[in-house]
Coordinates of N, CA and C in Angstrom, one line a residue:
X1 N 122.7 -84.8 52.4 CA 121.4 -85.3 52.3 C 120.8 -85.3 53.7
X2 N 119.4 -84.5 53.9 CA 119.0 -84.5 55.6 C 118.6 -85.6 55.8
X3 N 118.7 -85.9 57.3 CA 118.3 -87.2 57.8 C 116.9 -87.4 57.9
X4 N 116.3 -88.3 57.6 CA 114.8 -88.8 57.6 C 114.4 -88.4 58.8
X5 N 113.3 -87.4 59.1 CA 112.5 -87.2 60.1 C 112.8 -86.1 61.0
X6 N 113.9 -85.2 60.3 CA 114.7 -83.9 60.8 C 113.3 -82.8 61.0
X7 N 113.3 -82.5 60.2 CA 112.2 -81.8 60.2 C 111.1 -82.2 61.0
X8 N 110.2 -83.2 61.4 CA 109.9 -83.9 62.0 C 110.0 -83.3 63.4
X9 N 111.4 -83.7 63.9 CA 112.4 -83.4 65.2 C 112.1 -81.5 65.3
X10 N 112.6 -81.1 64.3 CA 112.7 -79.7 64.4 C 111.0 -78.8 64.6
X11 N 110.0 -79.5 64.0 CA 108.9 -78.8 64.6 C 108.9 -79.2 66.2
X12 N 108.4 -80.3 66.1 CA 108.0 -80.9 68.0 C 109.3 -79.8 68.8
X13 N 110.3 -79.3 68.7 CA 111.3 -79.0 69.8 C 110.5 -77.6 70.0
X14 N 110.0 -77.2 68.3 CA 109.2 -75.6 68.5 C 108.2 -75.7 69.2
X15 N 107.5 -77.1 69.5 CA 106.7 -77.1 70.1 C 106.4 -77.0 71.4
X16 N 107.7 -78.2 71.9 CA 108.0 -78.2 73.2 C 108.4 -76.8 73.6
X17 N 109.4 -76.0 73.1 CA 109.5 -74.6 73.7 C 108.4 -74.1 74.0
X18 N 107.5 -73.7 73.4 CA 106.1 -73.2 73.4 C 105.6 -73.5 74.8
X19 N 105.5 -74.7 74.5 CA 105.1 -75.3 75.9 C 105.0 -74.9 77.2
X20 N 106.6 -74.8 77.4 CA 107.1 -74.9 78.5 C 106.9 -73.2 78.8
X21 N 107.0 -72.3 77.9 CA 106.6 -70.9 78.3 C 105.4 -70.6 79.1
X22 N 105.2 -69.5 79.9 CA 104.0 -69.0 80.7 C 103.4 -68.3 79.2
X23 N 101.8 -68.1 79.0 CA 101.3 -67.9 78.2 C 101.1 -66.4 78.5
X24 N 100.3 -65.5 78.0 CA 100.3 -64.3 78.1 C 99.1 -63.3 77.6
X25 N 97.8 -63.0 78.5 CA 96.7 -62.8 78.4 C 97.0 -61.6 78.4
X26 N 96.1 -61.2 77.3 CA 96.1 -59.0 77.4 C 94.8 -58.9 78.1
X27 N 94.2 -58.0 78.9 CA 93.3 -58.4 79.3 C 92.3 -56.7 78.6
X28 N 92.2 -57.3 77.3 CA 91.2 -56.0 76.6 C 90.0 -56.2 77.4
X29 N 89.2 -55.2 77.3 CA 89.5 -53.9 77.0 C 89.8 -53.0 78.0
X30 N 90.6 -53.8 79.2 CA 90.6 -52.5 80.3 C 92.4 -52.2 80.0
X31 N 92.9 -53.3 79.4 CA 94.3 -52.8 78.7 C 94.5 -52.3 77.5
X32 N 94.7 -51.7 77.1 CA 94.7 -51.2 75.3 C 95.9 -51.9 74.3
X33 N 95.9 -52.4 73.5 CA 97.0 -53.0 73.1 C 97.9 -52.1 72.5
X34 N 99.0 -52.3 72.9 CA 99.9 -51.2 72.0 C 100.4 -51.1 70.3
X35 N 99.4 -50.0 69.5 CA 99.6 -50.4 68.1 C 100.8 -50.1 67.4
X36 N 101.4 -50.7 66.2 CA 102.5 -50.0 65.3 C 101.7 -48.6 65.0
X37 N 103.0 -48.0 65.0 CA 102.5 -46.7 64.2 C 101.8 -46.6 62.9
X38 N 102.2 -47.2 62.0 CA 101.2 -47.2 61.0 C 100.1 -47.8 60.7
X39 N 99.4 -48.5 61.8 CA 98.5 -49.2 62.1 C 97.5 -48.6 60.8
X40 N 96.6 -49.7 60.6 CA 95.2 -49.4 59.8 C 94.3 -49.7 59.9
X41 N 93.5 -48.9 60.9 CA 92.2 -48.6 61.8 C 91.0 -48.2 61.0
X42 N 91.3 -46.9 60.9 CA 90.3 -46.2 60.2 C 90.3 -45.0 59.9
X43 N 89.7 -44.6 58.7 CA 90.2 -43.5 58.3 C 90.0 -42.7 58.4
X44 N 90.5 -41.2 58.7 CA 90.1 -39.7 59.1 C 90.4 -38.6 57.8
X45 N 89.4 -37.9 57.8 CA 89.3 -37.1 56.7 C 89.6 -35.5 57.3
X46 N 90.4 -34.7 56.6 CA 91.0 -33.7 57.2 C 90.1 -32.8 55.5
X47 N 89.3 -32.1 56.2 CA 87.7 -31.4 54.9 C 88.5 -30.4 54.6
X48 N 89.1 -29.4 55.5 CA 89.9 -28.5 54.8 C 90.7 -28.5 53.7
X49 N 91.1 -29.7 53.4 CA 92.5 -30.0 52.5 C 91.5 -30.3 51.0
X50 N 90.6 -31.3 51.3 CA 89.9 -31.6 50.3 C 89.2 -30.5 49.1
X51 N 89.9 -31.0 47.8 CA 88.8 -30.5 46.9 C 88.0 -30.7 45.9
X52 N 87.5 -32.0 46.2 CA 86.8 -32.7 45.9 C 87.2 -33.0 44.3
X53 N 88.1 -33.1 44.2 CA 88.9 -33.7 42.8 C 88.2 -35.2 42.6
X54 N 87.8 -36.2 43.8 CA 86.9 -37.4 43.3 C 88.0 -38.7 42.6
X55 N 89.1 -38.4 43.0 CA 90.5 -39.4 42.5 C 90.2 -40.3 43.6
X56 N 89.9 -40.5 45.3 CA 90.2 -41.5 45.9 C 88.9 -42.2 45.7
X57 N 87.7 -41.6 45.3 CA 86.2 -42.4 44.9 C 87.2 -43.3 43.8
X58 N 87.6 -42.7 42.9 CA 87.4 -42.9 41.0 C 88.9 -44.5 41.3
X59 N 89.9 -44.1 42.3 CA 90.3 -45.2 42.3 C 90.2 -46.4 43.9
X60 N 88.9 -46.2 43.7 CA 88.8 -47.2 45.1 C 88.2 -48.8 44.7
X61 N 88.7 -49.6 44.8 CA 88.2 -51.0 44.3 C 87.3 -51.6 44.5
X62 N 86.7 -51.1 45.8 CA 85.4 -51.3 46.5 C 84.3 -50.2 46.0
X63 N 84.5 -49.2 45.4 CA 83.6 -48.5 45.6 C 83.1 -47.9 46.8
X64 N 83.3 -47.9 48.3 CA 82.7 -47.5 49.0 C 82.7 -46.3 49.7
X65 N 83.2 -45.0 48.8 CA 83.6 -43.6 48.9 C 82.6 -43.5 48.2
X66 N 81.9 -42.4 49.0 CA 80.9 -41.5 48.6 C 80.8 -39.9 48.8
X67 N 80.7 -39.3 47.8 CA 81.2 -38.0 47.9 C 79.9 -37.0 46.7
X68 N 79.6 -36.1 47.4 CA 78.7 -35.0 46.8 C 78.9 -33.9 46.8
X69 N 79.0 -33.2 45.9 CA 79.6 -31.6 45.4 C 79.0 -30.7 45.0
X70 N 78.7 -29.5 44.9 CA 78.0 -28.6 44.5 C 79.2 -27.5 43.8
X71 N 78.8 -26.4 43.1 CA 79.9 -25.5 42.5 C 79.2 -24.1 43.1
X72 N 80.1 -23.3 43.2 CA 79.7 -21.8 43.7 C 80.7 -21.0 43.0
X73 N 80.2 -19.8 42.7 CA 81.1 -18.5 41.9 C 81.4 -17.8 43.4
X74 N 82.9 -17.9 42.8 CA 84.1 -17.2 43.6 C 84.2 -15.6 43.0
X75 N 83.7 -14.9 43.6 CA 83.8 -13.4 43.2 C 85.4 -12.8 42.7
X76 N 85.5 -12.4 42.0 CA 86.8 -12.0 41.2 C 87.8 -11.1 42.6
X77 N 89.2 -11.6 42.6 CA 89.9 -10.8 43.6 C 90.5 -9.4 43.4
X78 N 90.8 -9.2 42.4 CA 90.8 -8.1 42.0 C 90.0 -6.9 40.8
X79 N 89.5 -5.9 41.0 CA 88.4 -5.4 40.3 C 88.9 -5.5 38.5
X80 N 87.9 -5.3 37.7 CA 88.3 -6.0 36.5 C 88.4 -7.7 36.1
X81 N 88.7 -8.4 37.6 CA 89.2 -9.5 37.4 C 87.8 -10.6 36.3
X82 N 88.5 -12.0 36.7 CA 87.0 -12.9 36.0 C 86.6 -13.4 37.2
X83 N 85.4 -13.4 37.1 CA 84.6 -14.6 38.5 C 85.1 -16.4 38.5
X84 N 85.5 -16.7 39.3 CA 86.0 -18.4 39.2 C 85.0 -18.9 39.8
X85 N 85.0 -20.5 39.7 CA 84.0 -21.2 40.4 C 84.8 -22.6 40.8
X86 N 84.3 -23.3 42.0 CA 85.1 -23.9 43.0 C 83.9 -25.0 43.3
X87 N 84.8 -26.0 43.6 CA 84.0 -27.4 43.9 C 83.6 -27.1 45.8
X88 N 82.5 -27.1 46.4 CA 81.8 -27.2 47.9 C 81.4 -28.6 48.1
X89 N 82.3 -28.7 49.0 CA 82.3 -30.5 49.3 C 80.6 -30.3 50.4
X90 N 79.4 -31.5 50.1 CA 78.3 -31.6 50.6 C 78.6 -32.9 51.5
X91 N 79.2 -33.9 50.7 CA 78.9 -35.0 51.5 C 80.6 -35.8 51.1
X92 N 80.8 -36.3 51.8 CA 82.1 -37.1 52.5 C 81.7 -38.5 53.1
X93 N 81.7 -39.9 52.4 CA 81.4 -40.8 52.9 C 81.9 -42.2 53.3
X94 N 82.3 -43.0 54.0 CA 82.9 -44.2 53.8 C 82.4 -45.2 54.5
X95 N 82.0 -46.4 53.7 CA 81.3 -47.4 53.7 C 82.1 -48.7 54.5
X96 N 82.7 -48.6 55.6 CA 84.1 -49.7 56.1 C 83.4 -51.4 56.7
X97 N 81.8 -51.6 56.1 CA 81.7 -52.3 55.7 C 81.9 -53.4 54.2
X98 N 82.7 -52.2 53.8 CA 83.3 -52.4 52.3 C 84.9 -52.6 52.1
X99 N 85.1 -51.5 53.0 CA 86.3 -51.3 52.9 C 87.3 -52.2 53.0
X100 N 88.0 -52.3 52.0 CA 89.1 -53.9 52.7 C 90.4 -53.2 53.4
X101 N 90.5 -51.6 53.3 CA 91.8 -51.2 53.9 C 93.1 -51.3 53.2
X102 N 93.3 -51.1 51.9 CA 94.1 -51.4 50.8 C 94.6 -50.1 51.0
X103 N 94.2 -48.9 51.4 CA 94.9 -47.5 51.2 C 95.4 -46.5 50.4
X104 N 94.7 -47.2 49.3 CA 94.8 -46.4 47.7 C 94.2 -44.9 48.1
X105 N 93.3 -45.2 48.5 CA 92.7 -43.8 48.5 C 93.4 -42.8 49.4
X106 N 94.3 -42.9 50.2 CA 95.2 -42.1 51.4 C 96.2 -41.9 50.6
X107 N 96.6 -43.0 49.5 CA 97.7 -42.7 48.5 C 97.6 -41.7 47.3
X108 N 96.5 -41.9 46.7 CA 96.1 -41.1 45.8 C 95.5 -39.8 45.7
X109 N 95.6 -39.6 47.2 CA 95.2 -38.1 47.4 C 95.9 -36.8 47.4
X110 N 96.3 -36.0 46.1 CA 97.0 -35.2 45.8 C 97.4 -33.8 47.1
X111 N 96.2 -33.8 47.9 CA 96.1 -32.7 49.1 C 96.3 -33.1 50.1
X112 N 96.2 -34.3 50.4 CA 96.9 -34.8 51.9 C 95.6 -34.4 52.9
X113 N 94.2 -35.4 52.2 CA 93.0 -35.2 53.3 C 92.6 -36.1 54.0
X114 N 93.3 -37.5 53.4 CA 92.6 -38.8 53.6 C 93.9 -39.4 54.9
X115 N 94.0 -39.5 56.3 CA 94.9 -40.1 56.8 C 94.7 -41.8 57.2
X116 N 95.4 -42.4 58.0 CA 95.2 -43.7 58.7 C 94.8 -43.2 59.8
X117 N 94.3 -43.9 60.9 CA 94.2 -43.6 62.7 C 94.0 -44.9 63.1
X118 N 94.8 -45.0 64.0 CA 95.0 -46.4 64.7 C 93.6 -47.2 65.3
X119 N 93.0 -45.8 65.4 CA 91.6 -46.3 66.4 C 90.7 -47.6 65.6
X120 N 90.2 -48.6 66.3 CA 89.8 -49.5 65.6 C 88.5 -50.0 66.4
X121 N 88.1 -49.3 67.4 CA 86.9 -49.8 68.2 C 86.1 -49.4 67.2
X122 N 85.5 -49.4 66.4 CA 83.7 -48.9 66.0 C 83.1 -50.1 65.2
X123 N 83.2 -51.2 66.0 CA 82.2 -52.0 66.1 C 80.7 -51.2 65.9
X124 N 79.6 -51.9 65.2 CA 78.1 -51.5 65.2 C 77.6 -52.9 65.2
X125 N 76.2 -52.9 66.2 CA 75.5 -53.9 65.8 C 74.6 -54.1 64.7
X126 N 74.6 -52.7 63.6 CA 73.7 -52.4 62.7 C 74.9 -52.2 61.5
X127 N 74.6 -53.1 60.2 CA 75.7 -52.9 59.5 C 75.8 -51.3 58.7
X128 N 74.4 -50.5 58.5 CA 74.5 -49.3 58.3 C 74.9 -48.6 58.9
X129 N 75.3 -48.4 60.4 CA 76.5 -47.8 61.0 C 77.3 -47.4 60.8
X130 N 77.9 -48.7 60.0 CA 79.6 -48.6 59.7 C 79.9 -47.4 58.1
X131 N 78.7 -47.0 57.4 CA 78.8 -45.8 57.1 C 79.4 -44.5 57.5
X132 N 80.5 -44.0 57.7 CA 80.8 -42.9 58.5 C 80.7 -41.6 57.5
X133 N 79.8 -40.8 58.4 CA 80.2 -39.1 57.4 C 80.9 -38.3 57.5
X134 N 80.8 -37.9 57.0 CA 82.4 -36.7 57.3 C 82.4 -36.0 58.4
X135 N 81.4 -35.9 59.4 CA 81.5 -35.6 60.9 C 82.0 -36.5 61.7
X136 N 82.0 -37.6 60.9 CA 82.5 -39.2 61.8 C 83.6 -39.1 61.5
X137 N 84.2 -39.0 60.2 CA 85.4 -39.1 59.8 C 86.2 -37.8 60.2
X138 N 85.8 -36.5 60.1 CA 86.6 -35.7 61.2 C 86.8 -35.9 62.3
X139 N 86.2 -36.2 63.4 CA 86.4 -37.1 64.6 C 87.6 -37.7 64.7
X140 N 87.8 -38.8 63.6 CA 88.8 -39.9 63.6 C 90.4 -39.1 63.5
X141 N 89.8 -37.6 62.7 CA 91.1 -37.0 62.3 C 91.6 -36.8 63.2
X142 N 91.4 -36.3 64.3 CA 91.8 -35.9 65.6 C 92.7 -37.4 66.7
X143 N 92.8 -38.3 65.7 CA 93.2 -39.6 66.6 C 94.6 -40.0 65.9
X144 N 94.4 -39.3 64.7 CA 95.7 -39.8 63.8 C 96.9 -39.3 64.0
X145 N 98.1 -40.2 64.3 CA 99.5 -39.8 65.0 C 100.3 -38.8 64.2
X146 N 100.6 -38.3 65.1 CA 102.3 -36.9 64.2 C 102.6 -38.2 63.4
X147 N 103.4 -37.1 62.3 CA 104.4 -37.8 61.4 C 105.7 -38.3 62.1
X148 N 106.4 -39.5 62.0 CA 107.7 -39.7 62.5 C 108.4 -38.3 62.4
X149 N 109.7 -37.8 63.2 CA 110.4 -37.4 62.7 C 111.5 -37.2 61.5
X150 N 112.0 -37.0 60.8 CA 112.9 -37.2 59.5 C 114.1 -37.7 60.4
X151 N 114.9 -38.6 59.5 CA 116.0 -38.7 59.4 C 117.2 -37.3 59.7
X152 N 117.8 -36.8 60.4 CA 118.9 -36.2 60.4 C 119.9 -36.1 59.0
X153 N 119.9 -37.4 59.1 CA 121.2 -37.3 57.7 C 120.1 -37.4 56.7
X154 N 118.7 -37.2 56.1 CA 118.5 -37.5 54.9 C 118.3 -36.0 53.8
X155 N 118.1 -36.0 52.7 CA 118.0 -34.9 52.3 C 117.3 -33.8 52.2
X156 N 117.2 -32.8 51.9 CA 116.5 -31.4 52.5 C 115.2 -31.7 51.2
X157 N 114.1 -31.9 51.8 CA 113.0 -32.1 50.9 C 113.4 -30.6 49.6
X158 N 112.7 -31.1 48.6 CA 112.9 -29.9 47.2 C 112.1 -28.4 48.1
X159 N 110.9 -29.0 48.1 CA 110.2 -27.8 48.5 C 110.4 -27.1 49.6
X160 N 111.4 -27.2 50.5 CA 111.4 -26.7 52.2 C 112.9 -25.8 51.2
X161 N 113.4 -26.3 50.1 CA 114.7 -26.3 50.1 C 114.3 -25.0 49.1
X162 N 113.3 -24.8 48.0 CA 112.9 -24.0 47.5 C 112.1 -22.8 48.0
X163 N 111.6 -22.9 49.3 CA 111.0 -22.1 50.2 C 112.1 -21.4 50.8
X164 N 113.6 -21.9 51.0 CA 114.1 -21.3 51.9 C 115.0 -20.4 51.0
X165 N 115.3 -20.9 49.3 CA 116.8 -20.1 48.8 C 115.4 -18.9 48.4
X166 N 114.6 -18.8 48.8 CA 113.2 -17.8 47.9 C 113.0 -16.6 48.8
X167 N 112.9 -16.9 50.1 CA 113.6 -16.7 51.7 C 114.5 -15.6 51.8
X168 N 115.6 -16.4 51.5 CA 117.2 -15.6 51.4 C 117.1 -14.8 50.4
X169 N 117.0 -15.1 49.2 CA 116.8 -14.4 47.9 C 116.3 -12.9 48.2
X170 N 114.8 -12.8 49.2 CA 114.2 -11.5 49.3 C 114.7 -11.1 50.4
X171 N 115.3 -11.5 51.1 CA 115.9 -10.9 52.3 C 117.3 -10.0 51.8
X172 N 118.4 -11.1 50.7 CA 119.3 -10.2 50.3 C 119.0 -9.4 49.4
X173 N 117.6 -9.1 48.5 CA 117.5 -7.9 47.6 C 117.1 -6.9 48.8
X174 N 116.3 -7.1 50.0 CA 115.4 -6.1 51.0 C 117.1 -5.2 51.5
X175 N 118.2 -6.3 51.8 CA 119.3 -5.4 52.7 C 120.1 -4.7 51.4
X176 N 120.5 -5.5 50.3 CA 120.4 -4.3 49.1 C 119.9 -3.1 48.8
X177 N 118.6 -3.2 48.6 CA 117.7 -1.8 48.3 C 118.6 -0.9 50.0
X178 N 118.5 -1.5 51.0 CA 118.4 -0.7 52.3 C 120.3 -0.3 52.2
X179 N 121.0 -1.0 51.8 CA 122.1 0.0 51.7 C 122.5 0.7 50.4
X180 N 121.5 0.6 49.7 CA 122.1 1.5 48.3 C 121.0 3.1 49.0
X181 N 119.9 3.2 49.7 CA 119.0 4.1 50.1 C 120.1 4.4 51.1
X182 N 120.8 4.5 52.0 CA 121.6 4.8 52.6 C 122.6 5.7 52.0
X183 N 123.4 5.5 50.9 CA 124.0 6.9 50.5 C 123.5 8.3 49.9
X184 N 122.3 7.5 49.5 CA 121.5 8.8 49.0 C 121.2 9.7 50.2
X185 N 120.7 9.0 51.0 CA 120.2 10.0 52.3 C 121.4 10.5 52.7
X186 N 122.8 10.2 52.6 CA 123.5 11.2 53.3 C 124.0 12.3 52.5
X187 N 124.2 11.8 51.2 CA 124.2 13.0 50.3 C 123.0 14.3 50.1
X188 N 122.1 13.6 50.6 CA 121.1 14.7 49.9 C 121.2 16.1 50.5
X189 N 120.9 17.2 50.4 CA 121.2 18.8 51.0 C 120.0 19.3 51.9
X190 N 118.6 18.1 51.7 CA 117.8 18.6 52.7 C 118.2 18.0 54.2
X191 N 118.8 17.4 53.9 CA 119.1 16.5 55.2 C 120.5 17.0 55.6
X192 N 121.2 18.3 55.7 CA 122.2 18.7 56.4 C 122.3 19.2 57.6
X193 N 121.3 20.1 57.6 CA 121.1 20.2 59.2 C 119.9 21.6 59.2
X194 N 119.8 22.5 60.3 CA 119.0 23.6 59.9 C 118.9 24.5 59.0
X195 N 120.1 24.8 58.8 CA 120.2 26.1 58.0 C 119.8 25.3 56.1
X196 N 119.2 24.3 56.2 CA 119.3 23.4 54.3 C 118.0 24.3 54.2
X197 N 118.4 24.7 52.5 CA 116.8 24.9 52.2 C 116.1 24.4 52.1
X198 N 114.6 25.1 51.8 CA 113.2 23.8 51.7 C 112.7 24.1 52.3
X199 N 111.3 23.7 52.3 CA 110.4 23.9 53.5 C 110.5 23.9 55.4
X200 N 111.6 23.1 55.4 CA 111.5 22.8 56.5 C 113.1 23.9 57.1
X201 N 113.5 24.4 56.1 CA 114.9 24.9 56.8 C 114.0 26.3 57.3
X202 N 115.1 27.3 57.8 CA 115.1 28.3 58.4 C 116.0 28.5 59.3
X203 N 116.2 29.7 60.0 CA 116.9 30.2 61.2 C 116.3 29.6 62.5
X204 N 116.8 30.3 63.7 CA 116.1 29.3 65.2 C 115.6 30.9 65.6
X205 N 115.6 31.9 64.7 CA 114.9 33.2 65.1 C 113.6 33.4 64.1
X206 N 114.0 32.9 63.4 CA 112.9 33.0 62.0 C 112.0 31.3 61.9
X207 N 110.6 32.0 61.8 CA 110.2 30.2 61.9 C 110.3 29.6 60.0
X208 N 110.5 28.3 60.0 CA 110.4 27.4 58.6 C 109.6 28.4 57.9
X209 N 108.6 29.2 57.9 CA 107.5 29.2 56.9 C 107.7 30.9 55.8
X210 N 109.0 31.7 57.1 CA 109.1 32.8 57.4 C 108.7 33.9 57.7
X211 N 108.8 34.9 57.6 CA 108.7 35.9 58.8 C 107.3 36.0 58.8
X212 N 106.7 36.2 60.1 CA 105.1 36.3 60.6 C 104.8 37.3 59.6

């Protein structure tokens, strides 16, 4: 059974330690504070990647993804082919007056456009500011950290692992073909030396085409 007033005793000693410590002033903003790597600042949008599939709007809680699209015909790549048509991302938006930073939308993005960036200054004195467009949000992309490195011991991702036996595969059919072409060429009779027939043989007195 604990003794009456333990707990009691056990805060005040956390207190007392506290106390007795030197306190410890960051002195922002001429020091920068040092963030975790996964920090969640703000988001950066990488437009290349995007194709406007509309999954991080369709699952955002807030609503404050904004996104406008147009369609364009893709000329057929090969003659005969069909013409395709393709989503043209117009507008790219995020409202971080809304945003509560829950990260669904970085999660649910099948192309890997949406990242984190530590950067956290963009304070506005105008709350429409905090709208960023996809010029704002490219910006940010350029702030967002390398990936950790992997584990040494963990396993060979599928895909790096299917890129590489695909790799090998056409390299050992390429030295295949190249040594089965090899006997042929030594067998063949145009390839003996000057005197083979064919266009190209003849004497070293007589030219290939024969006599003038």
């Amino acid at each position: 059974m604990p003794i009456p007033g333990s707990g009691l005793a056990k805060g005040l000693a956390v207190t007392l330690r506290t106390m007795t410590k030197r306190s410890h002033t960051a002195q922002y903003p001429e020091v920068q504070p040092e963030l975790p790597p996964r920090s969640r600042g703000v988001i950066g949008l990488f437009e290349e990647n995007c194709t406007v599939c509309m999954l991080c709007a369709r699952e955002c809680p807030d609503w404050c993804i904004y996104i406008d699209s147009h369609k364009e015909t893709v000329p057929a790549a090969a003659p005969g082919g069909r013409e395709r048509s393709r989503n043209v991302l117009d507008r790219f938006a995020i409202d971080f007056s809304l945003c509560m930073y829950c990260g669904i939308c970085i999660e649910v993005c099948p192309f890997d456009a949406l990242f984190w960036s530590p950067e956290f200054e963009y304070a506005e004195t105008d709350i429409h500011e905090l709208t960023h467009e996809r010029d704002k949000l490219r910006e940010w992309m350029w702030t967002v950290p390398a990936p950790p490195a992997l584990d040494p011991a963990a396993e060979e991702p599928k895909e790096i692992a299917a890129a590489r036996k695909a790799v090998e595969k056409a390299e050992a059919a390429a030295a295949a073909a190249a040594a089965s072409a090899a006997p042929a060429a030594d067998a063949d009779p145009g390839t003996a030396g000057p005197g083979a027939s064919g266009l190209g043989g003849g004497t070293p007195d007589t030219p290939a085409g024969g006599p003038a």
